[in-house]
Short mmCIF file of C-alpha atoms and ligand atoms in Angstrom, two decimals:
data_model
loop_
_atom_site.label_atom_id
_atom_site.label_comp_id
_atom_site.label_asym_id
_atom_site.label_seq_id
_atom_site.Cartn_x
_atom_site.Cartn_y
_atom_site.Cartn_z
CA MET A 1 22.93 -4.26 15.51
CA GLN A 2 22.75 -1.32 17.86
CA ALA A 3 22.49 -1.69 21.59
CA ALA A 4 19.04 -1.41 23.11
CA SER A 5 18.68 1.52 25.44
CA SER A 6 15.57 0.50 27.37
CA SER A 7 15.43 -1.80 30.34
CA ILE A 8 14.51 -4.77 28.17
CA ASP A 9 17.59 -6.03 26.38
CA ALA A 10 17.88 -6.83 22.69
CA HIS A 11 17.28 -10.54 23.16
CA ASP A 12 14.17 -10.12 25.26
CA ALA A 13 12.83 -7.51 22.87
CA SER A 14 12.29 -10.10 20.17
CA ASP A 15 10.38 -12.39 22.53
CA PHE A 16 7.51 -10.30 23.88
CA LEU A 17 4.69 -12.26 25.36
CA SER A 18 2.05 -9.60 24.93
CA GLY A 19 1.18 -6.56 22.89
CA HIS A 20 1.22 -4.53 26.09
CA GLN A 21 4.83 -5.49 26.84
CA ALA A 22 5.91 -4.70 23.31
CA HIS A 23 4.10 -1.38 23.27
CA GLN A 24 5.63 -0.35 26.59
CA HIS A 25 9.09 -1.28 25.38
CA LEU A 26 8.74 0.85 22.25
CA GLN A 27 7.18 3.71 24.17
CA THR A 28 10.12 3.74 26.58
CA THR A 29 12.50 3.97 23.65
CA PHE A 30 10.51 6.70 21.93
CA ALA A 31 10.51 8.76 25.11
CA THR A 32 14.32 8.82 25.08
CA GLY A 33 14.17 10.83 21.84
CA LYS A 34 16.79 8.66 20.15
CA THR A 35 14.67 7.99 17.06
CA ARG A 36 14.27 11.67 16.22
CA SER A 37 17.68 12.51 14.79
CA ALA A 38 18.36 12.31 11.07
CA ALA A 39 21.45 10.22 11.89
CA TRP A 40 19.41 7.51 13.65
CA ARG A 41 16.79 7.41 10.90
CA LEU A 42 19.43 7.12 8.18
CA SER A 43 21.32 4.44 10.11
CA GLN A 44 18.15 2.31 10.31
CA LEU A 45 17.38 2.77 6.63
CA ASP A 46 20.95 1.74 5.80
CA ALA A 47 20.63 -1.30 8.05
CA LEU A 48 17.39 -2.32 6.34
CA SER A 49 19.05 -1.91 2.97
CA ARG A 50 21.94 -4.11 4.15
CA LEU A 51 19.48 -6.74 5.36
CA LEU A 52 17.74 -6.82 1.98
CA ASN A 53 21.01 -7.08 0.05
CA GLU A 54 22.78 -9.59 2.28
CA GLN A 55 19.73 -11.80 2.84
CA SER A 56 18.20 -11.62 -0.63
CA ASP A 57 18.73 -15.36 -1.30
CA ALA A 58 17.04 -16.37 1.96
CA LEU A 59 14.21 -13.90 1.33
CA GLN A 60 13.67 -15.17 -2.21
CA ALA A 61 13.58 -18.75 -0.88
CA ALA A 62 10.95 -17.83 1.72
CA LEU A 63 8.82 -16.06 -0.88
CA TYR A 64 9.09 -19.11 -3.11
CA GLU A 65 8.02 -21.35 -0.26
CA ASP A 66 5.00 -19.20 0.62
CA LEU A 67 3.78 -18.20 -2.82
CA GLY A 68 5.88 -20.03 -5.41
CA LYS A 69 7.21 -16.57 -6.26
CA CYS A 70 9.99 -16.78 -8.87
CA LYS A 71 13.23 -14.85 -8.34
CA THR A 72 12.40 -12.14 -10.87
CA GLU A 73 9.01 -11.37 -9.31
CA ALA A 74 10.52 -11.52 -5.82
CA TRP A 75 13.11 -8.97 -6.85
CA LEU A 76 10.88 -6.71 -8.89
CA ALA A 77 7.92 -6.46 -6.52
CA GLU A 78 9.49 -7.08 -3.13
CA ILE A 79 13.26 -6.84 -2.52
CA GLY A 80 14.20 -4.46 -5.36
CA PHE A 81 11.08 -2.38 -4.76
CA LEU A 82 12.04 -1.89 -1.10
CA LEU A 83 15.65 -1.07 -1.95
CA SER A 84 14.59 1.63 -4.36
CA ASP A 85 12.11 3.01 -1.80
CA ILE A 86 14.94 3.22 0.74
CA LYS A 87 17.26 4.86 -1.81
CA HIS A 88 14.68 7.52 -2.64
CA THR A 89 13.86 8.12 1.03
CA ARG A 90 17.56 8.37 1.97
CA ALA A 91 18.22 10.86 -0.81
CA HIS A 92 15.40 13.20 0.25
CA LEU A 93 15.04 12.67 3.99
CA LYS A 94 17.00 15.69 5.21
CA ARG A 95 14.97 17.97 2.95
CA TRP A 96 11.67 16.45 4.13
CA MET A 97 12.78 16.99 7.75
CA LYS A 98 13.57 20.67 7.27
CA PRO A 99 11.15 23.19 8.79
CA ARG A 100 8.93 24.71 6.09
CA LYS A 101 8.65 28.46 6.42
CA VAL A 102 5.26 30.05 5.72
CA SER A 103 4.14 33.69 5.70
CA THR A 104 2.80 35.46 8.81
CA PRO A 105 -0.21 37.85 8.61
CA LEU A 106 0.12 41.52 9.52
CA LEU A 107 -1.92 41.09 12.70
CA ALA A 108 0.63 38.60 14.07
CA GLN A 109 3.69 40.72 13.23
CA PRO A 110 6.42 40.88 14.30
CA GLY A 111 6.70 37.11 14.15
CA LYS A 112 7.55 34.14 11.99
CA SER A 113 5.67 30.96 11.15
CA TYR A 114 6.79 27.55 10.05
CA GLN A 115 5.79 23.89 10.01
CA ILE A 116 7.86 20.99 11.27
CA ALA A 117 7.26 17.30 10.75
CA GLU A 118 7.50 15.49 14.08
CA PRO A 119 7.34 11.73 14.61
CA LEU A 120 4.01 10.34 15.79
CA GLY A 121 5.47 7.83 18.26
CA CYS A 122 4.85 4.08 18.15
CA ILE A 123 3.43 2.67 14.94
CA LEU A 124 1.75 -0.72 14.53
CA VAL A 125 2.22 -2.18 11.04
CA ILE A 126 -0.05 -5.10 10.14
CA GLY A 127 1.06 -6.73 6.90
CA ALA A 128 -0.75 -8.85 4.30
CA TRP A 129 0.32 -12.18 2.76
CA ASN A 130 0.38 -11.53 -0.98
CA TYR A 131 3.55 -9.40 -0.97
CA PRO A 132 4.51 -10.40 2.56
CA LEU A 133 7.89 -8.68 2.56
CA GLN A 134 7.04 -5.50 0.69
CA LEU A 135 3.78 -4.84 2.53
CA THR A 136 5.41 -5.24 5.94
CA LEU A 137 8.64 -3.36 5.25
CA ALA A 138 7.46 -0.49 3.01
CA PRO A 139 5.34 0.99 5.84
CA CYS A 140 8.34 0.33 8.11
CA ILE A 141 10.55 2.47 5.83
CA ALA A 142 8.04 5.32 6.09
CA ALA A 143 7.79 4.90 9.87
CA LEU A 144 11.56 4.94 10.38
CA ALA A 145 12.07 7.86 8.00
CA ALA A 146 9.55 9.81 10.07
CA GLY A 147 11.47 8.98 13.28
CA ASN A 148 9.04 6.54 14.88
CA CYS A 149 9.31 3.27 16.75
CA VAL A 150 7.64 0.38 14.93
CA LEU A 151 6.03 -2.92 15.71
CA LEU A 152 5.80 -5.20 12.68
CA LYS A 153 3.14 -7.93 12.51
CA PRO A 154 3.67 -9.87 9.28
CA SER A 155 0.86 -12.03 7.90
CA GLU A 156 0.63 -15.53 9.32
CA LEU A 157 -0.61 -16.78 5.95
CA ALA A 158 2.93 -16.39 4.56
CA PRO A 159 4.68 -18.24 7.41
CA ALA A 160 8.15 -18.65 5.85
CA THR A 161 8.48 -14.93 5.13
CA SER A 162 6.96 -13.99 8.48
CA ALA A 163 9.46 -16.22 10.35
CA LEU A 164 12.38 -14.81 8.38
CA ILE A 165 11.36 -11.21 9.05
CA LYS A 166 11.13 -12.07 12.75
CA LYS A 167 14.58 -13.68 12.67
CA LEU A 168 16.41 -11.07 10.60
CA ILE A 169 15.09 -7.74 11.88
CA PRO A 170 16.78 -8.02 15.32
CA ASN A 171 20.09 -8.86 13.63
CA TYR A 172 20.16 -5.63 11.65
CA LEU A 173 17.89 -2.97 13.14
CA ASP A 174 17.83 -1.19 16.49
CA ASN A 175 15.98 -3.67 18.67
CA SER A 176 14.94 -1.04 21.14
CA ALA A 177 12.85 0.74 18.49
CA ILE A 178 11.82 -1.88 15.93
CA THR A 179 10.35 -5.20 16.90
CA VAL A 180 8.41 -8.04 15.30
CA ILE A 181 5.54 -10.09 16.67
CA GLU A 182 4.30 -13.06 14.69
CA GLY A 183 0.84 -14.55 14.85
CA GLY A 184 -2.66 -14.51 13.47
CA LYS A 185 -6.01 -13.24 14.61
CA GLU A 186 -5.27 -13.62 18.33
CA ALA A 187 -1.91 -11.86 18.25
CA THR A 188 -3.32 -9.05 16.09
CA SER A 189 -6.34 -8.63 18.34
CA ASP A 190 -4.04 -8.38 21.35
CA LEU A 191 -1.87 -5.77 19.63
CA LEU A 192 -4.96 -3.79 18.68
CA THR A 193 -5.83 -3.25 22.36
CA GLN A 194 -2.79 -1.00 22.80
CA PRO A 195 -2.80 2.81 22.45
CA TRP A 196 -0.66 3.05 19.29
CA ASP A 197 0.04 6.44 17.77
CA HIS A 198 -0.89 5.12 14.33
CA ILE A 199 -2.00 1.79 12.90
CA PHE A 200 -0.96 0.97 9.37
CA TYR A 201 -3.00 -1.96 8.08
CA THR A 202 -2.84 -3.72 4.72
CA GLY A 203 -5.39 -6.41 3.93
CA GLY A 204 -9.06 -7.02 3.30
CA GLU A 205 -12.01 -4.76 4.05
CA GLN A 206 -13.51 -6.98 6.73
CA VAL A 207 -10.43 -6.91 8.98
CA GLY A 208 -10.00 -3.24 8.07
CA ARG A 209 -13.27 -2.55 9.86
CA ILE A 210 -12.05 -4.50 12.94
CA VAL A 211 -8.83 -2.46 12.95
CA MET A 212 -10.68 0.84 12.67
CA ARG A 213 -13.12 -0.11 15.41
CA ALA A 214 -10.28 -1.07 17.78
CA ALA A 215 -8.36 2.12 16.91
CA SER A 216 -11.34 4.27 17.83
CA ASP A 217 -11.02 3.17 21.48
CA HIS A 218 -7.78 5.14 21.73
CA LEU A 219 -8.57 7.70 19.01
CA THR A 220 -5.67 6.21 17.09
CA PRO A 221 -5.43 7.34 13.45
CA VAL A 222 -5.32 4.57 10.87
CA THR A 223 -4.07 3.99 7.39
CA LEU A 224 -6.05 1.25 5.67
CA GLU A 225 -4.56 -0.18 2.49
CA LEU A 226 -7.44 -2.30 1.25
CA GLY A 227 -8.44 -3.82 -2.07
CA GLY A 228 -11.48 -4.18 -4.29
CA LYS A 229 -12.26 -4.70 -7.94
CA SER A 230 -9.91 -2.73 -10.20
CA PRO A 231 -11.36 -2.35 -13.70
CA CYS A 232 -9.31 -2.41 -16.88
CA LEU A 233 -10.90 -0.68 -19.87
CA VAL A 234 -9.83 -1.29 -23.47
CA ASP A 235 -10.91 1.23 -26.07
CA ARG A 236 -11.04 0.59 -29.84
CA SER A 237 -8.05 2.90 -30.46
CA ALA A 238 -5.67 0.90 -28.22
CA ASP A 239 -2.63 -0.94 -29.54
CA ILE A 240 -4.07 -4.39 -28.89
CA ASP A 241 -0.81 -6.37 -28.94
CA VAL A 242 0.90 -4.14 -26.36
CA THR A 243 -2.33 -3.98 -24.34
CA ALA A 244 -2.57 -7.78 -24.14
CA ARG A 245 1.12 -8.15 -23.25
CA ARG A 246 0.81 -5.68 -20.38
CA ILE A 247 -2.49 -7.09 -19.10
CA VAL A 248 -1.06 -10.63 -19.02
CA TRP A 249 2.04 -9.37 -17.20
CA GLY A 250 0.08 -7.43 -14.57
CA LYS A 251 -2.83 -9.81 -14.09
CA TRP A 252 -0.95 -13.07 -13.71
CA MET A 253 2.03 -11.82 -11.72
CA ASN A 254 1.85 -13.58 -8.34
CA ALA A 255 -0.99 -15.68 -9.84
CA GLY A 256 -3.31 -12.68 -9.75
CA GLN A 257 -2.93 -12.19 -5.99
CA THR A 258 -2.10 -8.50 -6.29
CA CYS A 259 -4.33 -5.81 -4.83
CA ILE A 260 -3.83 -3.62 -7.93
CA ALA A 261 -4.09 -6.40 -10.53
CA PRO A 262 -6.83 -5.77 -13.08
CA ASP A 263 -9.84 -7.56 -11.61
CA TYR A 264 -11.84 -7.55 -14.86
CA VAL A 265 -11.60 -6.17 -18.39
CA ILE A 266 -14.24 -4.22 -20.26
CA VAL A 267 -13.46 -4.15 -23.98
CA GLU A 268 -15.21 -2.45 -26.86
CA GLU A 269 -16.99 -4.92 -29.13
CA SER A 270 -15.04 -3.93 -32.24
CA VAL A 271 -11.69 -5.05 -30.73
CA LYS A 272 -12.92 -7.89 -28.52
CA GLU A 273 -11.88 -10.75 -30.79
CA ALA A 274 -8.48 -9.19 -31.46
CA LEU A 275 -7.92 -8.71 -27.72
CA LEU A 276 -8.90 -12.29 -26.85
CA LYS A 277 -6.61 -13.67 -29.55
CA ALA A 278 -3.75 -11.48 -28.33
CA LEU A 279 -4.33 -12.47 -24.68
CA LYS A 280 -4.18 -16.14 -25.65
CA ARG A 281 -0.97 -15.58 -27.62
CA GLU A 282 0.61 -13.62 -24.77
CA LEU A 283 -0.32 -16.19 -22.13
CA LYS A 284 1.47 -18.82 -24.18
CA ALA A 285 4.46 -16.55 -24.74
CA GLN A 286 4.81 -15.56 -21.07
CA TYR A 287 3.83 -18.81 -19.31
CA GLY A 288 4.18 -21.53 -21.97
CA LYS A 289 1.70 -24.18 -23.12
CA GLN A 290 1.41 -25.66 -19.64
CA PRO A 291 1.47 -22.85 -17.09
CA LEU A 292 0.79 -25.25 -14.21
CA GLN A 293 4.17 -26.87 -14.90
CA ASN A 294 5.95 -23.52 -15.18
CA SER A 295 8.06 -22.85 -12.08
CA ASP A 296 7.86 -19.09 -12.75
CA TYR A 297 4.07 -19.18 -12.32
CA GLY A 298 3.01 -18.58 -8.72
CA LYS A 299 0.78 -20.68 -6.49
CA ILE A 300 -2.35 -19.77 -4.57
CA ILE A 301 -1.61 -18.98 -0.93
CA ASN A 302 -3.62 -21.91 0.51
CA ALA A 303 -6.25 -24.55 -0.23
CA ARG A 304 -9.07 -22.37 1.16
CA HIS A 305 -8.33 -19.61 -1.32
CA LEU A 306 -7.96 -22.15 -4.16
CA GLN A 307 -11.44 -23.47 -3.35
CA ARG A 308 -12.82 -19.95 -3.22
CA LEU A 309 -11.42 -19.27 -6.69
CA GLN A 310 -12.75 -22.55 -8.09
CA GLY A 311 -16.17 -21.63 -6.74
CA TYR A 312 -16.18 -18.46 -8.88
CA LEU A 313 -16.02 -20.49 -12.10
CA ALA A 314 -19.28 -22.42 -11.68
CA GLY A 315 -21.80 -21.63 -14.42
CA HIS A 316 -19.47 -19.41 -16.48
CA THR A 317 -18.13 -19.69 -20.02
CA LEU A 318 -14.39 -20.20 -19.93
CA PHE A 319 -12.42 -18.85 -22.86
CA ARG A 320 -9.21 -20.29 -21.49
CA GLY A 321 -7.80 -22.05 -18.40
CA GLY A 322 -9.76 -23.31 -15.41
CA GLN A 323 -7.36 -26.20 -14.72
CA VAL A 324 -6.26 -26.70 -11.14
CA ASP A 325 -3.38 -28.60 -9.57
CA GLU A 326 -4.46 -29.13 -5.97
CA GLN A 327 -1.17 -30.62 -4.90
CA GLN A 328 0.81 -27.59 -6.01
CA CYS A 329 -2.10 -25.29 -5.04
CA LYS A 330 -2.10 -23.71 -8.50
CA MET A 331 -4.81 -22.53 -10.87
CA ALA A 332 -4.01 -21.94 -14.55
CA PRO A 333 -4.49 -18.45 -15.99
CA THR A 334 -8.22 -18.35 -16.66
CA ILE A 335 -10.35 -16.05 -18.81
CA VAL A 336 -14.12 -15.94 -18.35
CA LEU A 337 -16.33 -14.43 -21.07
CA ASP A 338 -19.19 -12.05 -20.32
CA PRO A 339 -20.07 -13.22 -16.79
CA ASP A 340 -23.30 -12.25 -15.08
CA PRO A 341 -22.59 -8.85 -13.46
CA ASP A 342 -24.40 -10.01 -10.33
CA SER A 343 -22.46 -13.26 -9.92
CA PRO A 344 -19.99 -13.57 -7.01
CA LEU A 345 -17.19 -13.40 -9.62
CA MET A 346 -18.30 -9.88 -10.49
CA ARG A 347 -19.36 -8.83 -6.98
CA GLU A 348 -16.35 -9.93 -4.91
CA GLU A 349 -12.68 -9.10 -5.35
CA ILE A 350 -11.21 -12.04 -7.30
CA PHE A 351 -7.62 -11.83 -6.00
CA GLY A 352 -6.51 -14.76 -8.13
CA PRO A 353 -5.72 -15.82 -11.70
CA ILE A 354 -9.23 -15.40 -13.17
CA LEU A 355 -9.88 -12.55 -15.62
CA PRO A 356 -13.48 -11.87 -16.60
CA VAL A 357 -13.80 -10.08 -19.96
CA LEU A 358 -16.98 -8.06 -20.49
CA THR A 359 -17.99 -6.54 -23.80
CA THR A 360 -19.59 -3.20 -24.55
CA CYS A 361 -20.37 -1.11 -27.64
CA GLN A 362 -18.72 1.94 -26.12
CA LEU A 363 -16.79 2.30 -22.87
CA SER A 364 -18.94 5.26 -21.84
CA ASP A 365 -21.98 2.93 -21.72
CA ARG A 366 -20.33 1.01 -18.88
CA LEU A 367 -19.39 3.99 -16.73
CA PRO A 368 -22.47 3.67 -14.47
CA PHE A 369 -21.58 -0.01 -13.92
CA ILE A 370 -18.24 1.09 -12.46
CA THR A 371 -19.28 4.25 -10.65
CA SER A 372 -22.24 2.58 -8.93
CA ARG A 373 -19.84 0.17 -7.21
CA PRO A 374 -17.23 0.83 -4.49
CA LYS A 375 -14.35 3.04 -5.63
CA PRO A 376 -11.50 0.88 -6.95
CA LEU A 377 -7.89 0.87 -5.76
CA ALA A 378 -6.60 1.08 -9.33
CA LEU A 379 -8.15 1.96 -12.67
CA TYR A 380 -6.62 0.99 -16.00
CA LEU A 381 -7.41 2.31 -19.43
CA PHE A 382 -5.84 1.37 -22.77
CA THR A 383 -6.49 3.98 -25.45
CA ASN A 384 -4.82 6.18 -28.01
CA ASP A 385 -7.59 8.75 -27.81
CA THR A 386 -6.82 11.62 -25.43
CA ARG A 387 -10.50 12.60 -25.20
CA VAL A 388 -11.39 9.13 -23.93
CA GLU A 389 -8.38 9.27 -21.60
CA GLN A 390 -9.47 12.59 -20.06
CA LYS A 391 -13.10 11.53 -19.81
CA ILE A 392 -12.32 8.31 -17.92
CA ILE A 393 -9.71 9.91 -15.64
CA HIS A 394 -12.26 12.46 -14.50
CA ALA A 395 -15.39 10.28 -14.50
CA ILE A 396 -14.18 7.48 -12.23
CA SER A 397 -12.82 7.97 -8.73
CA ALA A 398 -10.01 5.50 -7.91
CA GLY A 399 -6.91 5.25 -5.72
CA SER A 400 -4.61 5.47 -8.76
CA VAL A 401 -5.06 5.53 -12.51
CA CYS A 402 -2.69 4.11 -15.09
CA ILE A 403 -3.20 4.79 -18.78
CA ASN A 404 -1.82 2.23 -21.24
CA ASP A 405 -0.03 0.11 -18.66
CA ILE A 406 -0.63 -1.99 -15.56
CA MET A 407 0.74 -1.27 -12.05
CA MET A 408 3.62 0.87 -13.35
CA PHE A 409 2.65 3.85 -11.16
CA MET A 410 4.11 1.81 -8.30
CA THR A 411 7.60 2.42 -9.69
CA ASN A 412 7.31 6.19 -9.12
CA PRO A 413 7.90 7.17 -5.47
CA GLU A 414 6.61 10.65 -6.33
CA LEU A 415 3.12 9.16 -6.77
CA PRO A 416 1.40 8.48 -3.42
CA PHE A 417 -0.18 5.02 -3.29
CA GLY A 418 -3.44 4.33 -1.48
CA GLY A 419 -7.15 3.78 -1.89
CA VAL A 420 -10.27 5.88 -1.70
CA GLY A 421 -13.62 4.96 -0.16
CA HIS A 422 -13.83 1.18 0.27
CA SER A 423 -10.37 0.65 -1.28
CA GLY A 424 -8.73 2.36 1.68
CA MET A 425 -7.69 5.57 3.39
CA GLY A 426 -4.32 7.28 3.52
CA SER A 427 -1.44 6.85 1.12
CA TYR A 428 2.30 6.19 1.27
CA HIS A 429 5.52 5.59 -0.72
CA GLY A 430 8.19 8.29 -0.84
CA LYS A 431 7.29 11.60 0.79
CA ALA A 432 3.63 10.57 1.14
CA GLY A 433 4.72 7.84 3.59
CA PHE A 434 6.92 10.24 5.52
CA ASP A 435 4.03 12.72 5.76
CA ARG A 436 1.54 10.02 6.68
CA LEU A 437 3.54 8.90 9.71
CA SER A 438 4.56 12.38 10.84
CA HIS A 439 2.55 15.08 12.52
CA VAL A 440 2.92 18.44 10.83
CA LYS A 441 3.30 20.79 13.76
CA SER A 442 2.51 24.46 13.18
CA VAL A 443 4.84 26.86 14.96
CA MET A 444 4.53 30.63 15.41
CA VAL A 445 7.28 32.60 17.11
CA LYS A 446 6.44 36.13 18.29
CA LYS A 447 8.59 39.03 19.53
CA PHE A 448 8.05 41.18 22.64
CA TRP A 449 8.98 44.49 21.14
CA LEU A 450 5.66 45.41 19.51
CA ASP A 451 2.43 44.83 21.45
CA VAL A 452 -0.59 46.32 19.65
CA LYS A 453 -3.12 47.16 22.38
CA ALA A 454 -6.18 47.05 20.12
CA ARG A 455 -6.61 43.29 20.66
CA TYR A 456 -6.90 43.63 24.46
CA GLY A 457 -9.91 44.84 26.47
CA PRO A 458 -11.55 47.04 27.40
CA PHE A 459 -12.96 46.97 23.86
CA SER A 460 -14.24 50.02 22.06
CA GLY A 461 -15.47 51.03 18.61
CA TRP A 462 -12.09 52.34 17.42
CA LYS A 463 -10.36 49.11 18.44
CA LEU A 464 -12.88 47.02 16.50
CA SER A 465 -12.54 49.11 13.35
CA LEU A 466 -8.75 48.91 13.61
CA LEU A 467 -8.87 45.11 14.02
CA LYS A 468 -11.23 44.82 11.04
CA ARG A 469 -8.63 46.57 8.90
CA PHE A 470 -5.91 44.06 9.77
CA LEU A 471 -7.90 40.80 9.75
P1 NAD B 1 -4.39 -11.24 5.59
O1 NAD B 1 -5.19 -12.47 5.78
O2 NAD B 1 -2.94 -11.38 5.43
O3 NAD B 1 -4.77 -10.30 6.78
C1 NAD B 1 -4.14 -9.10 6.99
C2 NAD B 1 -3.77 -9.03 8.44
O4 NAD B 1 -4.94 -9.01 9.26
C3 NAD B 1 -2.93 -10.21 8.92
O5 NAD B 1 -1.78 -9.71 9.57
C4 NAD B 1 -3.85 -10.96 9.86
O6 NAD B 1 -3.16 -11.53 10.95
C5 NAD B 1 -4.79 -9.91 10.37
N1 NAD B 1 -6.11 -10.47 10.73
C6 NAD B 1 -6.79 -11.43 10.07
N2 NAD B 1 -7.98 -11.66 10.68
C7 NAD B 1 -8.04 -10.84 11.75
C8 NAD B 1 -9.02 -10.59 12.78
N3 NAD B 1 -10.20 -11.24 12.80
N4 NAD B 1 -8.73 -9.67 13.71
C9 NAD B 1 -7.58 -8.99 13.67
N5 NAD B 1 -6.62 -9.17 12.72
C10 NAD B 1 -6.84 -10.08 11.77
O7 NAD B 1 -4.88 -10.42 4.36
P2 NAD B 1 -6.16 -10.57 3.51
O8 NAD B 1 -7.26 -9.79 4.13
O9 NAD B 1 -6.43 -11.98 3.09
O10 NAD B 1 -5.54 -9.82 2.24
C11 NAD B 1 -6.19 -9.75 1.05
C12 NAD B 1 -6.78 -8.38 0.88
O11 NAD B 1 -5.80 -7.40 1.08
C13 NAD B 1 -7.32 -8.15 -0.50
O12 NAD B 1 -8.54 -7.49 -0.39
C14 NAD B 1 -6.30 -7.23 -1.13
O13 NAD B 1 -6.80 -6.41 -2.15
C15 NAD B 1 -5.85 -6.45 0.05
N6 NAD B 1 -4.51 -5.89 -0.17
C16 NAD B 1 -4.38 -4.57 -0.28
C17 NAD B 1 -3.13 -4.03 -0.52
C18 NAD B 1 -2.92 -2.56 -0.66
O14 NAD B 1 -1.76 -2.14 -0.66
N7 NAD B 1 -3.94 -1.75 -0.77
C19 NAD B 1 -2.04 -4.87 -0.64
C20 NAD B 1 -2.23 -6.23 -0.49
C21 NAD B 1 -3.47 -6.75 -0.24
#
């Protein structure tokens, strides 16, 4: 741990009583300029990497306690994901920080122009509960890479992970520049009163609006990583066995509590039966005959959400699942056939282990159904037909598109991740995160030795015609 350079020492820094105190502390640090150097940024990324490696057992245990997340999922989607994000950022950071030279027009000669990425200042990161480690620390990686101070507010709905983040961060990172405040609505509301330089929020749309409203008081820019209903389309040309295997993997990871999980499937009539059979087979292969007894199958975050999910099932035809274990807070993988498009199941984001399957003669018939609704965070299509692939990619606006797989775009740090419209604003991961939390400052440097008088008054006809030639 590095020594704190502000007046508040490292111990006090982890015990702020108010958002104002925490903001002031970080602002004082930022003003010293210490977070700007590449050396400081790299040292913090290394420290975070060390934390993730050395504390991986404790982190996995906390994720299991909060969400029943098995070790493989905890590694794949949280710890390992963050380590690879840090590795990529580390490898490219010095290049991203370099000034980018651009051309200078004749009128401004002699001179040179370039852009530099400067840190924004103090960033508030508000995390969500479903990937409580990843969604708090991935924005933190971007913020540190860009040379900012950060306040992390993990989700109170994943209390074990939140408490561990709060405990571990001060032991590894520079306490004068990175701090953690725990809490729920009240703590977040208090933090939102402060004049942050950027607010990075992950969560639902309703709180997203609250965040944006609060940010407007200080003209603070926001990144909103929201959710919505991500459709998954299956065309007649798809390899149905592979399609089913990948849908089961992506839908029921974390018991369906993934913002980019397929929310519902639309399948062409001619392959519907084959798909349903394959989904059933894959569910058994991946989760066994009794998924509720499988310790690799995650739980629902709390009883309120379990009740919400149970409520969606009323009046629908279940193809599979529907069983609930209230004690363990688990719902079995559930498939609903052809639900009413106006039911809450098809209106609200499911965010749980229920997969509605809708049938259509041709996928193109269902395009208006998708495009008339809010733009999704992710769009999935399974097809072997490149014409269908191109048509869907261009017809539907979505945060990200993945053809013939689920969620795999997340493994590529070269692909910015974020929503569009109601699924969010602003993207991150890799360079996109660095850019998002930097300000690109335009710089022009002129010389004294040539001073064309035509731009100065008194103006005359010949000056105007000369200027017109150069502009
Ligand atoms: P959540 O309950 O964890 O809330 C997110 C944050 O908002 C928490 O830190 C919480 O303290 C704070 N909060 C809650 N109520 C508040 C209030 N009234 N005022 C101020 N702050 C408040 O998250 P959630 O909303 O239940 O998360 C689920 C949603 O998040 C889903 O819609 C999902 O799709 C979306 N999500 C999106 C992404 C993404 O990367 N785009 C990732 C995960 C989840």
